[in-house]
Amino acid sequence: MRPTHLFTACTAGLAVAGIVGVGAAAGAQADAGGSRSTREVGGFLARQLDAYDGVLPYPGTDQADPGLSIDAVLGMLATGVGPEQARRAVSAVAPELGTYLGPGIAPSELYAGPVAKTVLLATAMGGDPRAFAGRDLVADLAGLEGADGRYADRTAYGDTSNTYTQALGILATTRVAGEAPARPVGFLLDQQCADGGFRLYVTDDGCVSDPDPTALAVTALRDTGEHAAADRALGYLRARMGADGGIGGGTGASSPNSNTTGLSAMAFALSGEAWGDAARDAQNFLLSLQFGCDADESLRGAVAYDAAAYADVLASGRPVSDQERRSSAQAALGLAGVSLVGITIDEATAPSSACGGATSTPSSTSTSSGGSSTSAGASTSTVPTSGSVTRTVTATVTRSAGPQVMATAAATVTVTAPAPTVTRTVTATASHSTTDGSSPAGPLTSAATDAPTGQATAVAAVPIGDDGGGSGGGPLVIAGALVLLGAAGASAILRRGRTH
């Protein structure tokens, strides 16, 4: 079991967004949902599928998104939970597959990536992909393989297949046939660049590596005997990993994020002990972005997209968004360390949560003198699990009077365990104007200023349970001590952050 760290900070009876994180991975490869933290991600995905009757929507619409729904089912089952949610989702997704796969748009349309992903869904559910939702998906995928081994769309509207598609096609065919298809593997290898990574777009001139297709390519090559190519790709991913274990994506998503890191963690975890440290580091990054029991109920167990998104939720207290559904589905694969070829409903169990018995006992003090206001708060919370998890947060914020209020809070969380200690810090700044009696909300920014600031620090000592454990990378927190920013009775609580 991984220890779960839960942080709550309240001052003068005003609760600030819950601060939550989860500890480190216990091994190079998670145990397919056996750890508490991994199962919590699956539980989050199960609740989301339940909330939307099995079919998640496209963002901002009520239109079904079968691709995201399949991702959620596969991620959920990878963590070992949600068999009933998976069955309901398959029944709900089936009527949407015509459009998703292509023939529902026009009889001649057929899309390689969706076909491959649906094969993986059918086989994970124990179904027959040759007779799934009225289609022979195996024949569909074989018909999309070109003479050069490329899986390409059959479309009049522009082929969108790429290296990610190619890897999915290989995984799907391997799952059905029991061995990897030779020509498609050869085409995939042709997409490897000089630095070991794989390019995304197979028709591009030149070769620019992208971490996302690289990670999926490694999983597709796992059973092909192409160990040298896979190791070069893993080396490329390891070289892109930051000190915190995070890995950024390609163009437009280059900062460390849980989507790319989730796929990379899966690749590392499936590649043997030589890559065990890399797997642990990547999993720790994912766990540092996981929400716990003090978050909005809809978010518990979810994994934020990145540090900025995590901070936004803490500052705003907002409920779940489309972004957390997508990032959690891929993070689940990395935490579980299970290949897409090996996901199955057979041993999945009903989801459960550790949050039911969480308790919190807040205390706070506040003083005001002249033109400044200072507040301090502390809280201790315990989540009942098979082990013992205790954590305490203390914070102090000071600000000077004036119509423009700037507040900065930095929080450091240290988890002490048998493994080496890891400490992570994040700082965010909030800016807004106040007048007497006002309580405005302001956007979270990263701007540095010379305005008066306050600092908050936190240290958590976590006794590890008797079933193993490890050292946690600490949550990325903005301390719940962004509080009482008003002087002489004028208070401000940060409620709103970036819009995604």
XYZ file of C-alpha atoms in Angstrom:
500
model
C 0.000 0.000 0.000
C 1.186 3.526 -0.718
C 0.624 6.002 2.117
C -1.943 8.700 1.427
C -1.242 12.223 2.641
C -4.240 14.429 3.287
C -3.828 18.091 4.149
C -6.469 20.529 5.296
C -5.900 24.117 6.321
C -8.616 26.263 7.829
C -8.298 29.694 9.327
C -10.953 31.592 11.267
C -13.497 28.978 10.285
C -13.003 29.607 6.560
C -11.941 26.408 4.776
C -9.611 26.779 1.830
C -9.429 24.247 -0.977
C -8.292 20.834 0.254
C -4.666 19.935 -0.273
C -4.110 16.348 -1.103
C -1.370 14.091 -2.328
C -0.335 10.498 -2.344
C 2.954 8.881 -1.436
C 5.518 7.048 -3.461
C 5.297 3.935 -5.504
C 6.355 0.892 -3.552
C 8.120 -0.818 -6.426
C 9.235 -0.540 -9.994
C 5.958 -2.039 -11.105
C 2.655 -1.422 -9.398
C 0.629 -4.490 -8.595
C -2.217 -4.090 -11.058
C -4.444 -2.221 -8.685
C -3.337 -3.764 -5.402
C -2.123 -0.466 -3.947
C -4.554 1.922 -2.334
C -3.512 4.884 -4.471
C -3.808 2.970 -7.729
C -7.265 1.692 -6.858
C -8.359 5.212 -5.897
C -7.663 6.366 -9.474
C -9.783 3.493 -10.727
C -12.505 4.445 -8.281
C -12.503 7.998 -9.615
C -12.921 6.739 -13.190
C -15.704 4.400 -12.069
C -17.600 7.279 -10.460
C -17.241 9.372 -13.593
C -18.596 6.592 -15.769
C -21.500 6.160 -13.366
C -22.214 9.883 -13.425
C -22.588 9.869 -17.208
C -24.362 6.520 -17.592
C -21.273 4.885 -19.053
C -20.427 7.354 -21.837
C -18.301 10.377 -20.983
C -19.002 13.575 -22.949
C -16.877 15.750 -25.160
C -15.814 18.801 -23.120
C -18.463 21.465 -22.879
C -21.113 19.397 -24.656
C -23.606 16.634 -24.028
C -22.252 14.667 -26.996
C -20.859 11.203 -26.319
C -17.081 10.752 -26.504
C -16.583 7.001 -27.088
C -12.791 7.308 -27.287
C -12.491 8.924 -23.860
C -15.020 6.458 -22.461
C -12.936 3.519 -23.705
C -9.796 5.107 -22.245
C -11.574 5.404 -18.901
C -12.698 1.764 -18.958
C -9.223 0.490 -19.852
C -7.575 2.682 -17.210
C -10.121 1.652 -14.588
C -9.728 -2.067 -15.292
C -5.936 -1.694 -15.287
C -6.201 -0.638 -11.643
C -8.233 -3.746 -10.847
C -11.607 -2.147 -10.141
C -14.982 -1.409 -11.733
C -16.323 -4.548 -13.427
C -19.956 -3.392 -13.257
C -19.081 0.099 -14.451
C -17.132 -1.445 -17.339
C -20.069 -3.618 -18.413
C -22.489 -0.694 -18.293
C -20.045 1.463 -20.231
C -19.660 -1.120 -22.997
C -23.442 -1.340 -23.361
C -23.703 2.439 -23.486
C -20.764 2.929 -25.878
C -21.875 0.255 -28.372
C -24.553 2.437 -30.061
C -21.958 5.201 -30.521
C -19.346 3.029 -32.225
C -20.648 3.557 -35.749
C -19.618 7.193 -35.752
C -16.488 6.571 -33.692
C -15.176 3.864 -36.004
C -16.247 5.668 -39.179
C -19.063 3.763 -40.947
C -21.672 5.818 -39.107
C -20.342 8.873 -40.951
C -20.203 7.145 -44.346
C -20.106 3.437 -45.243
C -16.623 3.722 -46.728
C -15.112 5.423 -43.681
C -13.005 3.376 -41.221
C -10.458 4.731 -38.749
C -7.453 2.693 -37.628
C -6.905 4.145 -34.153
C -10.517 3.782 -32.993
C -10.704 0.251 -34.426
C -7.531 -0.790 -32.576
C -8.651 0.767 -29.301
C -12.043 -0.936 -29.559
C -10.317 -4.290 -30.112
C -8.453 -3.711 -26.847
C -11.748 -2.893 -25.121
C -13.487 -6.001 -26.471
C -10.665 -8.324 -25.415
C -10.302 -6.696 -21.980
C -14.006 -7.396 -21.438
C -13.571 -11.031 -22.442
C -15.583 -10.464 -25.612
C -14.963 -11.599 -29.161
C -13.532 -8.743 -31.252
C -14.642 -10.617 -34.374
C -18.251 -10.102 -33.335
C -18.367 -6.964 -31.224
C -21.181 -4.454 -31.532
C -22.080 -5.985 -34.877
C -18.589 -5.689 -36.398
C -15.607 -7.922 -37.083
C -13.004 -5.583 -35.654
C -10.139 -7.971 -36.402
C -11.002 -7.983 -40.091
C -11.497 -4.223 -39.977
C -8.002 -3.666 -38.594
C -6.386 -6.136 -40.989
C -8.062 -4.340 -43.883
C -6.450 -1.069 -42.812
C -2.915 -2.490 -42.921
C -1.079 -1.327 -46.036
C 1.552 -3.167 -48.005
C 4.240 -1.346 -46.023
C 2.695 -2.420 -42.720
C 1.199 0.956 -41.864
C -2.212 1.052 -40.202
C -3.939 3.942 -41.957
C -7.444 5.385 -42.005
C -9.729 4.716 -44.943
C -11.314 8.106 -45.342
C -12.349 10.836 -47.715
C -11.807 13.483 -45.062
C -8.091 13.312 -44.292
C -6.066 10.482 -42.773
C -5.242 11.220 -39.125
C -3.372 7.990 -38.362
C 0.097 8.368 -36.868
C 2.727 6.511 -34.855
C 0.418 6.388 -31.853
C -2.130 4.662 -34.100
C 0.542 2.249 -35.326
C 1.457 1.199 -31.793
C -2.208 0.711 -30.884
C -2.706 -1.449 -33.966
C 0.250 -3.640 -33.026
C -1.005 -3.988 -29.448
C -4.502 -4.897 -30.637
C -3.233 -7.472 -33.131
C -0.853 -8.935 -30.547
C -3.728 -9.287 -28.082
C -5.830 -11.211 -30.601
C -3.166 -13.261 -32.387
C -0.818 -13.887 -29.481
C 2.154 -12.467 -31.369
C 3.121 -9.143 -32.883
C 2.536 -8.608 -36.626
C 5.855 -8.447 -38.485
C 5.161 -5.807 -41.143
C 3.485 -3.308 -38.792
C 6.370 -3.720 -36.333
C 8.816 -2.998 -39.146
C 6.911 0.156 -40.099
C 6.909 1.253 -36.450
C 10.670 0.782 -36.205
C 11.080 2.984 -39.272
C 9.625 5.867 -37.236
C 12.427 5.793 -34.646
C 14.667 8.861 -34.709
C 18.408 9.129 -34.115
C 17.926 10.133 -30.459
C 15.944 6.957 -29.745
C 12.509 8.551 -29.641
C 9.713 7.989 -32.147
C 8.176 10.694 -34.278
C 4.428 11.261 -34.172
C 3.628 11.990 -37.806
C 4.769 9.305 -40.227
C 4.548 11.554 -43.289
C 6.744 14.357 -41.907
C 10.046 15.240 -43.513
C 12.837 14.703 -41.042
C 12.446 13.026 -37.684
C 11.469 14.867 -34.493
C 10.826 12.617 -31.525
C 7.689 12.888 -29.413
C 7.475 11.296 -25.941
C 3.855 10.107 -26.173
C 4.162 7.855 -29.231
C 7.593 6.838 -27.967
C 6.142 5.489 -24.725
C 3.381 3.608 -26.511
C 5.871 2.275 -29.067
C 7.906 0.762 -26.218
C 4.856 -1.123 -24.951
C 4.086 -2.326 -28.489
C 7.663 -3.572 -28.955
C 7.750 -5.332 -25.592
C 7.068 -8.823 -26.954
C 8.717 -8.464 -30.362
C 12.339 -9.167 -29.447
C 13.312 -5.645 -30.534
C 15.034 -4.979 -27.222
C 17.711 -2.642 -28.552
C 15.164 -0.329 -30.155
C 13.013 -0.379 -27.010
C 16.002 0.415 -24.775
C 16.981 3.348 -26.987
C 13.436 4.677 -26.715
C 13.439 4.216 -22.940
C 16.734 6.087 -22.773
C 15.162 8.959 -24.686
C 12.268 9.082 -22.215
C 14.597 8.884 -19.218
C 16.669 11.762 -20.568
C 13.536 13.929 -20.772
C 12.503 13.174 -17.197
C 12.821 16.023 -14.730
C 14.132 15.796 -11.188
C 10.534 15.349 -9.985
C 9.947 12.345 -12.279
C 7.673 14.226 -14.676
C 7.999 14.003 -18.448
C 6.657 16.588 -20.861
C 4.944 15.838 -24.144
C 5.587 17.047 -27.647
C 4.605 20.298 -29.349
C 2.047 22.233 -27.330
C 2.412 20.061 -24.220
C 6.123 20.228 -23.450
C 5.812 20.828 -19.706
C 5.758 17.771 -17.395
C 2.259 16.326 -17.310
C 0.447 13.222 -16.154
C -0.676 12.129 -19.636
C 2.859 11.743 -20.984
C 4.273 10.603 -17.659
C 1.506 8.016 -17.290
C 2.337 6.394 -20.625
C 6.053 6.582 -19.838
C 5.582 5.043 -16.390
C 3.761 2.142 -18.040
C 6.640 1.698 -20.503
C 9.275 1.755 -17.763
C 7.316 -0.572 -15.491
C 6.963 -3.158 -18.247
C 10.649 -3.085 -19.166
C 12.300 -4.901 -16.299
C 14.346 -4.016 -13.258
C 16.900 -2.082 -15.294
C 14.257 0.622 -15.644
C 12.824 0.202 -12.153
C 14.135 3.502 -10.797
C 12.673 5.365 -13.768
C 9.324 3.658 -13.214
C 9.321 4.634 -9.539
C 10.247 8.235 -10.317
C 7.499 8.564 -12.921
C 4.921 6.953 -10.631
C 5.926 9.287 -7.796
C 5.273 12.256 -10.062
C 1.795 10.935 -10.830
C 1.074 10.345 -7.154
C 2.190 13.866 -6.260
C -0.696 15.140 -8.414
C -3.369 12.837 -6.998
C -6.290 14.347 -5.084
C -7.363 12.840 -1.782
C -10.156 13.129 0.716
C -10.071 16.893 1.232
C -10.709 17.636 -2.438
C -14.185 18.048 -3.866
C -15.847 14.631 -3.694
C -15.998 14.421 -7.486
C -12.190 14.712 -7.666
C -11.084 12.236 -5.032
C -8.579 9.795 -6.466
C -8.161 11.770 -9.703
C -4.742 12.785 -11.008
C -4.344 16.382 -12.155
C -2.880 17.105 -15.586
C 0.089 19.042 -14.211
C 1.272 21.182 -11.315
C -0.571 24.275 -12.543
C -3.850 22.377 -12.837
C -3.300 20.884 -9.394
C -2.721 24.337 -7.933
C -5.779 25.698 -9.721
C -8.006 23.121 -8.085
C -6.524 23.808 -4.659
C -7.054 27.522 -5.019
C -10.513 27.338 -6.552
C -12.055 24.296 -4.897
C -13.746 23.537 -8.208
C -15.288 20.150 -9.035
C -14.013 17.715 -11.639
C -13.512 18.767 -15.256
C -12.869 16.962 -18.530
C -9.151 17.469 -18.041
C -9.003 15.261 -14.933
C -10.909 12.477 -16.693
C -8.377 12.398 -19.511
C -5.262 12.745 -17.375
C -6.460 10.151 -14.847
C -7.184 7.549 -17.542
C -3.562 7.644 -18.716
C -2.106 8.074 -15.233
C -3.942 4.895 -14.219
C -1.983 2.915 -16.815
C 1.304 4.175 -15.417
C 0.391 3.550 -11.793
C -0.890 0.064 -12.529
C 2.099 -0.847 -14.683
C -0.051 -3.165 -16.788
C 0.258 -3.501 -20.551
C -2.771 -2.686 -22.677
C -2.411 -6.257 -23.932
C -2.867 -7.599 -20.407
C -5.854 -5.606 -19.118
C -8.775 -7.832 -18.156
C -12.064 -7.611 -16.322
C -11.622 -11.101 -14.886
C -10.099 -10.142 -11.534
C -11.546 -6.642 -11.184
C -13.475 -5.910 -8.002
C -15.911 -3.218 -6.928
C -14.268 0.155 -6.253
C -13.957 1.417 -2.696
C -12.508 4.526 -1.118
C -10.436 5.320 1.944
C -12.174 8.672 2.318
C -15.245 7.543 4.212
C -13.730 7.835 7.664
C -11.443 10.799 7.222
C -11.458 13.232 10.126
C -10.084 16.697 10.591
C -9.614 18.855 13.639
C -8.693 22.399 12.611
C -7.438 25.169 14.860
C -6.466 28.723 14.042
C -5.472 32.070 15.423
C -5.636 35.526 13.908
C -4.170 38.817 14.989
C -4.353 42.286 13.525
C -2.239 45.270 14.369
C -2.084 48.640 12.674
C -1.970 48.263 8.914
C -1.209 44.571 8.699
C -2.913 41.266 9.349
C -1.323 37.952 10.262
C -3.003 34.580 10.535
C -1.787 31.103 11.392
C -3.554 27.764 11.182
C -2.835 24.121 11.806
C -4.707 20.918 11.170
C -4.144 17.202 11.591
C -6.036 14.541 9.619
C -5.969 10.790 9.567
C -7.288 8.492 6.843
C -8.196 5.038 8.138
C -6.305 2.388 6.177
C -4.597 -0.831 7.038
C -1.581 1.227 8.059
C -1.214 4.498 9.902
C -1.115 7.843 8.137
C -0.849 11.066 10.088
C 0.076 14.497 8.843
C 0.128 18.017 10.201
C 0.200 21.298 8.311
C 1.086 24.647 9.844
C 1.037 27.916 7.958
C 1.432 31.627 8.473
C 0.411 34.392 6.071
C 1.128 38.103 6.554
C -0.019 41.002 4.442
C 0.132 44.766 4.689
C -2.849 47.029 4.310
C -3.633 48.726 1.037
C -6.083 48.497 -1.821
C -3.845 46.038 -3.714
C -3.328 42.732 -1.903
C -0.680 40.250 -2.976
C -0.339 36.873 -1.285
C 2.213 34.162 -1.874
C 2.219 30.781 -0.176
C 4.898 28.149 -0.548
C 4.495 24.704 0.938
C 7.054 21.964 1.333
C 5.966 18.464 2.225
C 8.505 15.914 3.437
C 7.625 12.272 3.906
C 10.031 10.207 5.967
C 10.036 6.493 5.267
C 12.507 3.626 4.923
C 13.347 4.755 1.393
C 15.120 8.074 0.701
C 13.166 11.196 1.576
C 11.812 13.307 -1.269
C 10.849 16.962 -0.855
C 8.933 19.060 -3.384
C 7.913 22.694 -3.287
C 5.553 24.824 -5.337
C 4.886 28.536 -5.034
C 1.922 30.417 -6.470
C 0.850 34.033 -6.285
C -2.647 35.459 -6.201
C -3.436 39.063 -7.002
C -6.614 41.056 -6.465
C -7.851 44.372 -5.121
C -9.848 44.775 -1.927
C -11.842 47.466 -0.238
C -13.210 47.488 3.276
C -15.805 44.787 3.682
C -15.082 43.159 0.344
C -14.196 39.509 -0.252
C -13.134 39.293 -3.884
C -11.839 36.333 -5.820
C -8.752 36.510 -7.990
C -6.979 34.445 -10.589
C -3.984 32.313 -9.746
C -0.873 33.578 -11.500
C 2.832 32.902 -11.487
C 3.843 36.542 -11.577
C 6.552 37.735 -9.191
C 5.975 41.043 -7.424
C 7.574 43.258 -4.818
C 4.301 43.534 -2.926
C 4.054 42.277 0.668
C 4.005 38.517 0.784
C 3.486 35.752 3.288
C 5.143 32.367 3.433
C 3.710 29.034 4.530
C 5.585 25.816 5.088
C 4.471 22.321 5.990
C 6.230 19.170 7.058
C 4.491 15.795 7.293
C 5.937 12.733 9.007
C 4.183 9.593 7.805
C 4.412 6.253 9.613
C 4.366 3.596 6.922
C 1.974 0.679 7.252
C 3.195 -2.845 7.829
C 2.547 -3.913 4.243
C 5.499 -2.105 2.698
C 5.307 1.429 1.413
C 7.921 3.908 0.382
C 8.821 7.543 0.451
C 6.427 10.085 -0.996
C 7.232 12.869 -3.363
C 4.896 15.114 -1.405
C 1.941 16.874 -2.951
C 2.299 20.014 -4.991
C 0.519 22.297 -2.604
C -0.251 25.940 -2.323
C -0.862 25.608 1.399
C -4.351 25.946 2.606
C -3.042 29.031 4.333
C -3.975 31.452 1.570
C -6.301 32.972 4.137
C -7.535 36.080 5.885
C -6.014 38.536 3.460
C -8.156 41.416 4.717
C -7.071 43.965 7.306
C -9.441 45.207 9.995
C -12.039 42.564 9.181
C -11.738 42.546 5.385
C -11.095 38.917 4.325
C -10.261 37.375 0.972
C -10.259 33.688 0.056
C -8.869 32.535 -3.284
C -11.708 30.728 -5.001
C -11.068 30.858 -8.705
C -8.114 29.930 -10.911
C -7.434 29.413 -14.561
C -10.134 28.236 -16.891
C -9.211 25.104 -18.844
